[in-house]
């Protein structure tokens, strides 16, 4: 697991993120950092929206 500290500093998760905000954060996140996988619940939401992972 590699943490991309710079990316995290530039991309803070909002304090009370909507599902959409969480999805877009995680989709960007996985491109640049592998510190945490996308939570299962969020994966389901992504699937519901037919989004590419
Ligand atoms: Zn990360």
PDB file of N, CA, C and O and ligand atoms in Angstrom:
ATOM      1  N   UNK A   1       0.847  -1.203   0.000  1.00  0.00           N
ATOM      2  CA  UNK A   1       0.000   0.000   0.000  1.00  0.00           C
ATOM      3  C   UNK A   1       0.877   1.246   0.000  1.00  0.00           C
ATOM      4  O   UNK A   1       1.722   1.426   0.862  1.00  0.00           O
ATOM      5  N   UNK A   2       0.635   2.088  -0.970  1.00  0.00           N
ATOM      6  CA  UNK A   2       1.451   3.288  -1.065  1.00  0.00           C
ATOM      7  C   UNK A   2       0.575   4.516  -0.856  1.00  0.00           C
ATOM      8  O   UNK A   2      -0.478   4.650  -1.477  1.00  0.00           O
ATOM      9  N   UNK A   3       1.031   5.396  -0.009  1.00  0.00           N
ATOM     10  CA  UNK A   3       0.276   6.615   0.264  1.00  0.00           C
ATOM     11  C   UNK A   3       0.879   7.782  -0.515  1.00  0.00           C
ATOM     12  O   UNK A   3       2.076   8.055  -0.405  1.00  0.00           O
ATOM     13  N   UNK A   4       0.032   8.421  -1.303  1.00  0.00           N
ATOM     14  CA  UNK A   4       0.466   9.592  -2.049  1.00  0.00           C
ATOM     15  C   UNK A   4       0.090  10.835  -1.239  1.00  0.00           C
ATOM     16  O   UNK A   4      -0.999  11.379  -1.343  1.00  0.00           O
ATOM     17  N   UNK A   5       1.052  11.257  -0.411  1.00  0.00           N
ATOM     18  CA  UNK A   5       0.776  12.324   0.553  1.00  0.00           C
ATOM     19  C   UNK A   5       0.413  13.632  -0.137  1.00  0.00           C
ATOM     20  O   UNK A   5      -0.497  14.343   0.290  1.00  0.00           O
ATOM     21  N   UNK A   6       1.137  13.931  -1.225  1.00  0.00           N
ATOM     22  CA  UNK A   6       0.877  15.191  -1.926  1.00  0.00           C
ATOM     23  C   UNK A   6      -0.539  15.234  -2.481  1.00  0.00           C
ATOM     24  O   UNK A   6      -1.212  16.254  -2.402  1.00  0.00           O
ATOM     25  N   UNK A   7      -0.963  14.102  -3.036  1.00  0.00           N
ATOM     26  CA  UNK A   7      -2.317  14.079  -3.596  1.00  0.00           C
ATOM     27  C   UNK A   7      -3.340  14.313  -2.491  1.00  0.00           C
ATOM     28  O   UNK A   7      -4.296  15.080  -2.656  1.00  0.00           O
ATOM     29  N   UNK A   8      -3.125  13.674  -1.367  1.00  0.00           N
ATOM     30  CA  UNK A   8      -4.068  13.828  -0.263  1.00  0.00           C
ATOM     31  C   UNK A   8      -4.130  15.262   0.249  1.00  0.00           C
ATOM     32  O   UNK A   8      -5.194  15.751   0.612  1.00  0.00           O
ATOM     33  N   UNK A   9      -2.992  15.918   0.268  1.00  0.00           N
ATOM     34  CA  UNK A   9      -2.975  17.300   0.735  1.00  0.00           C
ATOM     35  C   UNK A   9      -3.768  18.203  -0.209  1.00  0.00           C
ATOM     36  O   UNK A   9      -4.386  19.169   0.218  1.00  0.00           O
ATOM     37  N   UNK A  10      -3.740  17.855  -1.496  1.00  0.00           N
ATOM     38  CA  UNK A  10      -4.433  18.683  -2.480  1.00  0.00           C
ATOM     39  C   UNK A  10      -5.891  18.287  -2.656  1.00  0.00           C
ATOM     40  O   UNK A  10      -6.667  19.010  -3.252  1.00  0.00           O
ATOM     41  N   UNK A  11      -6.241  17.097  -2.203  1.00  0.00           N
ATOM     42  CA  UNK A  11      -7.601  16.593  -2.414  1.00  0.00           C
ATOM     43  C   UNK A  11      -8.201  16.106  -1.111  1.00  0.00           C
ATOM     44  O   UNK A  11      -8.240  14.921  -0.835  1.00  0.00           O
ATOM     45  N   UNK A  12      -8.669  17.070  -0.334  1.00  0.00           N
ATOM     46  CA  UNK A  12      -9.300  16.698   0.928  1.00  0.00           C
ATOM     47  C   UNK A  12     -10.748  16.299   0.687  1.00  0.00           C
ATOM     48  O   UNK A  12     -11.450  16.948  -0.076  1.00  0.00           O
ATOM     49  N   UNK A  13     -11.161  15.255   1.365  1.00  0.00           N
ATOM     50  CA  UNK A  13     -12.575  14.857   1.310  1.00  0.00           C
ATOM     51  C   UNK A  13     -13.374  15.915   2.079  1.00  0.00           C
ATOM     52  O   UNK A  13     -12.995  16.299   3.176  1.00  0.00           O
ATOM     53  N   UNK A  14     -14.503  16.374   1.502  1.00  0.00           N
ATOM     54  CA  UNK A  14     -15.341  17.335   2.237  1.00  0.00           C
ATOM     55  C   UNK A  14     -15.799  16.748   3.572  1.00  0.00           C
ATOM     56  O   UNK A  14     -15.838  15.526   3.737  1.00  0.00           O
ATOM     57  N   UNK A  15     -16.160  17.627   4.511  1.00  0.00           N
ATOM     58  CA  UNK A  15     -16.509  17.136   5.850  1.00  0.00           C
ATOM     59  C   UNK A  15     -17.736  16.244   5.843  1.00  0.00           C
ATOM     60  O   UNK A  15     -17.775  15.220   6.503  1.00  0.00           O
ATOM     61  N   UNK A  16     -18.774  16.670   5.130  1.00  0.00           N
ATOM     62  CA  UNK A  16     -19.957  15.804   5.009  1.00  0.00           C
ATOM     63  C   UNK A  16     -20.203  15.553   3.531  1.00  0.00           C
ATOM     64  O   UNK A  16     -21.082  16.168   2.922  1.00  0.00           O
ATOM     65  N   UNK A  17     -19.453  14.640   2.952  1.00  0.00           N
ATOM     66  CA  UNK A  17     -19.542  14.449   1.498  1.00  0.00           C
ATOM     67  C   UNK A  17     -20.823  13.744   1.093  1.00  0.00           C
ATOM     68  O   UNK A  17     -21.308  12.849   1.782  1.00  0.00           O
ATOM     69  N   UNK A  18     -21.377  14.176  -0.027  1.00  0.00           N
ATOM     70  CA  UNK A  18     -22.504  13.452  -0.614  1.00  0.00           C
ATOM     71  C   UNK A  18     -21.963  12.182  -1.253  1.00  0.00           C
ATOM     72  O   UNK A  18     -20.751  12.024  -1.408  1.00  0.00           O
ATOM     73  N   UNK A  19     -22.874  11.280  -1.622  1.00  0.00           N
ATOM     74  CA  UNK A  19     -22.428  10.051  -2.280  1.00  0.00           C
ATOM     75  C   UNK A  19     -21.661  10.398  -3.547  1.00  0.00           C
ATOM     76  O   UNK A  19     -20.608   9.818  -3.828  1.00  0.00           O
ATOM     77  N   UNK A  20     -22.163  11.370  -4.310  1.00  0.00           N
ATOM     78  CA  UNK A  20     -21.474  11.766  -5.541  1.00  0.00           C
ATOM     79  C   UNK A  20     -20.065  12.270  -5.255  1.00  0.00           C
ATOM     80  O   UNK A  20     -19.128  11.961  -5.987  1.00  0.00           O
ATOM     81  N   UNK A  21     -19.942  13.067  -4.209  1.00  0.00           N
ATOM     82  CA  UNK A  21     -18.615  13.575  -3.857  1.00  0.00           C
ATOM     83  C   UNK A  21     -17.680  12.441  -3.450  1.00  0.00           C
ATOM     84  O   UNK A  21     -16.507  12.436  -3.796  1.00  0.00           O
ATOM     85  N   UNK A  22     -18.220  11.486  -2.708  1.00  0.00           N
ATOM     86  CA  UNK A  22     -17.399  10.348  -2.305  1.00  0.00           C
ATOM     87  C   UNK A  22     -16.959   9.535  -3.515  1.00  0.00           C
ATOM     88  O   UNK A  22     -15.812   9.107  -3.599  1.00  0.00           O
ATOM     89  N   UNK A  23     -17.891   9.341  -4.442  1.00  0.00           N
ATOM     90  CA  UNK A  23     -17.552   8.566  -5.640  1.00  0.00           C
ATOM     91  C   UNK A  23     -16.456   9.270  -6.423  1.00  0.00           C
ATOM     92  O   UNK A  23     -15.449   8.657  -6.780  1.00  0.00           O
ATOM     93  N   UNK A  24     -16.633  10.552  -6.692  1.00  0.00           N
ATOM     94  CA  UNK A  24     -15.632  11.217  -7.522  1.00  0.00           C
ATOM     95  C   UNK A  24     -14.291  11.282  -6.793  1.00  0.00           C
ATOM     96  O   UNK A  24     -13.242  11.150  -7.410  1.00  0.00           O
ATOM     97  N   UNK A  25     -14.336  11.444  -5.467  1.00  0.00           N
ATOM     98  CA  UNK A  25     -13.087  11.459  -4.710  1.00  0.00           C
ATOM     99  C   UNK A  25     -12.376  10.112  -4.847  1.00  0.00           C
ATOM    100  O   UNK A  25     -11.182  10.053  -5.139  1.00  0.00           O
ATOM    101  N   UNK A  26     -13.102   9.049  -4.655  1.00  0.00           N
ATOM    102  CA  UNK A  26     -12.469   7.735  -4.691  1.00  0.00           C
ATOM    103  C   UNK A  26     -12.001   7.355  -6.088  1.00  0.00           C
ATOM    104  O   UNK A  26     -10.968   6.700  -6.238  1.00  0.00           O
ATOM    105  N   UNK A  27     -12.749   7.772  -7.110  1.00  0.00           N
ATOM    106  CA  UNK A  27     -12.317   7.447  -8.470  1.00  0.00           C
ATOM    107  C   UNK A  27     -11.009   8.161  -8.786  1.00  0.00           C
ATOM    108  O   UNK A  27     -10.109   7.591  -9.405  1.00  0.00           O
ATOM    109  N   UNK A  28     -10.898   9.419  -8.367  1.00  0.00           N
ATOM    110  CA  UNK A  28      -9.640  10.130  -8.558  1.00  0.00           C
ATOM    111  C   UNK A  28      -8.550   9.522  -7.680  1.00  0.00           C
ATOM    112  O   UNK A  28      -7.414   9.328  -8.105  1.00  0.00           O
ATOM    113  N   UNK A  29      -8.936   9.240  -6.463  1.00  0.00           N
ATOM    114  CA  UNK A  29      -7.976   8.727  -5.490  1.00  0.00           C
ATOM    115  C   UNK A  29      -7.273   7.469  -5.980  1.00  0.00           C
ATOM    116  O   UNK A  29      -6.061   7.354  -5.911  1.00  0.00           O
ATOM    117  N   UNK A  30      -8.046   6.524  -6.507  1.00  0.00           N
ATOM    118  CA  UNK A  30      -7.432   5.249  -6.875  1.00  0.00           C
ATOM    119  C   UNK A  30      -6.454   5.402  -8.038  1.00  0.00           C
ATOM    120  O   UNK A  30      -5.620   4.535  -8.249  1.00  0.00           O
ATOM    121  N   UNK A  31      -6.578   6.499  -8.792  1.00  0.00           N
ATOM    122  CA  UNK A  31      -5.627   6.704  -9.888  1.00  0.00           C
ATOM    123  C   UNK A  31      -4.263   7.106  -9.361  1.00  0.00           C
ATOM    124  O   UNK A  31      -3.246   6.855 -10.001  1.00  0.00           O
ATOM    125  N   UNK A  32      -4.270   7.803  -8.230  1.00  0.00           N
ATOM    126  CA  UNK A  32      -3.020   8.397  -7.772  1.00  0.00           C
ATOM    127  C   UNK A  32      -2.495   7.804  -6.485  1.00  0.00           C
ATOM    128  O   UNK A  32      -1.366   8.078  -6.088  1.00  0.00           O
ATOM    129  N   UNK A  33      -3.305   7.045  -5.806  1.00  0.00           N
ATOM    130  CA  UNK A  33      -2.904   6.578  -4.488  1.00  0.00           C
ATOM    131  C   UNK A  33      -3.576   5.243  -4.193  1.00  0.00           C
ATOM    132  O   UNK A  33      -4.704   4.999  -4.608  1.00  0.00           O
ATOM    133  N   UNK A  34      -2.857   4.386  -3.506  1.00  0.00           N
ATOM    134  CA  UNK A  34      -3.410   3.063  -3.185  1.00  0.00           C
ATOM    135  C   UNK A  34      -3.480   2.838  -1.680  1.00  0.00           C
ATOM    136  O   UNK A  34      -3.330   1.714  -1.210  1.00  0.00           O
ATOM    137  N   UNK A  35      -3.699   3.893  -0.927  1.00  0.00           N
ATOM    138  CA  UNK A  35      -3.657   3.725   0.528  1.00  0.00           C
ATOM    139  C   UNK A  35      -4.926   3.062   1.055  1.00  0.00           C
ATOM    140  O   UNK A  35      -4.916   2.463   2.119  1.00  0.00           O
ATOM    141  N   UNK A  36      -6.037   3.181   0.321  1.00  0.00           N
ATOM    142  CA  UNK A  36      -7.283   2.590   0.806  1.00  0.00           C
ATOM    143  C   UNK A  36      -8.143   2.178  -0.371  1.00  0.00           C
ATOM    144  O   UNK A  36      -8.240   2.910  -1.357  1.00  0.00           O
ATOM    145  N   UNK A  37      -8.761   1.010  -0.293  1.00  0.00           N
ATOM    146  CA  UNK A  37      -9.652   0.593  -1.375  1.00  0.00           C
ATOM    147  C   UNK A  37     -10.976   1.342  -1.311  1.00  0.00           C
ATOM    148  O   UNK A  37     -11.313   1.934  -0.286  1.00  0.00           O
ATOM    149  N   UNK A  38     -11.739   1.287  -2.402  1.00  0.00           N
ATOM    150  CA  UNK A  38     -13.073   1.883  -2.404  1.00  0.00           C
ATOM    151  C   UNK A  38     -13.977   1.030  -1.517  1.00  0.00           C
ATOM    152  O   UNK A  38     -14.028  -0.187  -1.671  1.00  0.00           O
ATOM    153  N   UNK A  39     -14.676   1.660  -0.558  1.00  0.00           N
ATOM    154  CA  UNK A  39     -15.551   0.878   0.327  1.00  0.00           C
ATOM    155  C   UNK A  39     -16.630   0.142  -0.463  1.00  0.00           C
ATOM    156  O   UNK A  39     -17.095   0.631  -1.490  1.00  0.00           O
ATOM    157  N   UNK A  40     -17.004  -1.032   0.041  1.00  0.00           N
ATOM    158  CA  UNK A  40     -17.995  -1.868  -0.637  1.00  0.00           C
ATOM    159  C   UNK A  40     -19.286  -1.113  -0.925  1.00  0.00           C
ATOM    160  O   UNK A  40     -19.850  -1.192  -2.005  1.00  0.00           O
ATOM    161  N   UNK A  41     -19.741  -0.363   0.070  1.00  0.00           N
ATOM    162  CA  UNK A  41     -20.994   0.382  -0.093  1.00  0.00           C
ATOM    163  C   UNK A  41     -20.911   1.366  -1.249  1.00  0.00           C
ATOM    164  O   UNK A  41     -21.864   1.557  -1.991  1.00  0.00           O
ATOM    165  N   UNK A  42     -19.741   1.978  -1.367  1.00  0.00           N
ATOM    166  CA  UNK A  42     -19.562   2.955  -2.431  1.00  0.00           C
ATOM    167  C   UNK A  42     -19.463   2.267  -3.785  1.00  0.00           C
ATOM    168  O   UNK A  42     -19.969   2.769  -4.788  1.00  0.00           O
ATOM    169  N   UNK A  43     -18.840   1.099  -3.803  1.00  0.00           N
ATOM    170  CA  UNK A  43     -18.775   0.325  -5.047  1.00  0.00           C
ATOM    171  C   UNK A  43     -20.168   0.009  -5.563  1.00  0.00           C
ATOM    172  O   UNK A  43     -20.434   0.065  -6.760  1.00  0.00           O
ATOM    173  N   UNK A  44     -21.072  -0.300  -4.636  1.00  0.00           N
ATOM    174  CA  UNK A  44     -22.450  -0.576  -5.042  1.00  0.00           C
ATOM    175  C   UNK A  44     -23.092   0.668  -5.654  1.00  0.00           C
ATOM    176  O   UNK A  44     -23.822   0.583  -6.635  1.00  0.00           O
ATOM    177  N   UNK A  45     -22.820   1.813  -5.043  1.00  0.00           N
ATOM    178  CA  UNK A  45     -23.370   3.060  -5.578  1.00  0.00           C
ATOM    179  C   UNK A  45     -22.792   3.345  -6.967  1.00  0.00           C
ATOM    180  O   UNK A  45     -23.489   3.846  -7.849  1.00  0.00           O
ATOM    181  N   UNK A  46     -21.518   3.044  -7.137  1.00  0.00           N
ATOM    182  CA  UNK A  46     -20.882   3.257  -8.450  1.00  0.00           C
ATOM    183  C   UNK A  46     -21.536   2.349  -9.486  1.00  0.00           C
ATOM    184  O   UNK A  46     -21.837   2.766 -10.601  1.00  0.00           O
ATOM    185  N   UNK A  47     -21.771   1.109  -9.113  1.00  0.00           N
ATOM    186  CA  UNK A  47     -22.403   0.166 -10.032  1.00  0.00           C
ATOM    187  C   UNK A  47     -23.794   0.632 -10.423  1.00  0.00           C
ATOM    188  O   UNK A  47     -24.194   0.573 -11.575  1.00  0.00           O
ATOM    189  N   UNK A  48     -24.550   1.131  -9.430  1.00  0.00           N
ATOM    190  CA  UNK A  48     -25.907   1.629  -9.692  1.00  0.00           C
ATOM    191  C   UNK A  48     -25.891   2.724 -10.746  1.00  0.00           C
ATOM    192  O   UNK A  48     -26.823   2.894 -11.507  1.00  0.00           O
ATOM    193  N   UNK A  49     -24.810   3.508 -10.725  1.00  0.00           N
ATOM    194  CA  UNK A  49     -24.717   4.640 -11.651  1.00  0.00           C
ATOM    195  C   UNK A  49     -24.045   4.249 -12.967  1.00  0.00           C
ATOM    196  O   UNK A  49     -23.820   5.107 -13.810  1.00  0.00           O
ATOM    197  N   UNK A  50     -23.694   2.972 -13.099  1.00  0.00           N
ATOM    198  CA  UNK A  50     -23.028   2.482 -14.306  1.00  0.00           C
ATOM    199  C   UNK A  50     -21.754   3.254 -14.618  1.00  0.00           C
ATOM    200  O   UNK A  50     -21.480   3.580 -15.770  1.00  0.00           O
ATOM    201  N   UNK A  51     -20.999   3.547 -13.585  1.00  0.00           N
ATOM    202  CA  UNK A  51     -19.760   4.285 -13.795  1.00  0.00           C
ATOM    203  C   UNK A  51     -18.593   3.329 -13.989  1.00  0.00           C
ATOM    204  O   UNK A  51     -18.595   2.224 -13.457  1.00  0.00           O
ATOM    205  N   UNK A  52     -17.624   3.789 -14.746  1.00  0.00           N
ATOM    206  CA  UNK A  52     -16.406   3.001 -14.944  1.00  0.00           C
ATOM    207  C   UNK A  52     -15.509   3.155 -13.732  1.00  0.00           C
ATOM    208  O   UNK A  52     -15.347   4.243 -13.201  1.00  0.00           O
ATOM    209  N   UNK A  53     -14.932   2.067 -13.310  1.00  0.00           N
ATOM    210  CA  UNK A  53     -13.995   2.138 -12.195  1.00  0.00           C
ATOM    211  C   UNK A  53     -12.579   2.086 -12.732  1.00  0.00           C
ATOM    212  O   UNK A  53     -12.266   1.257 -13.546  1.00  0.00           O
TER     213      UNK A  53
HETATM  214 ZN1  LIG B   1      -4.712   7.613  -0.451  1.00  0.00          ZN
END
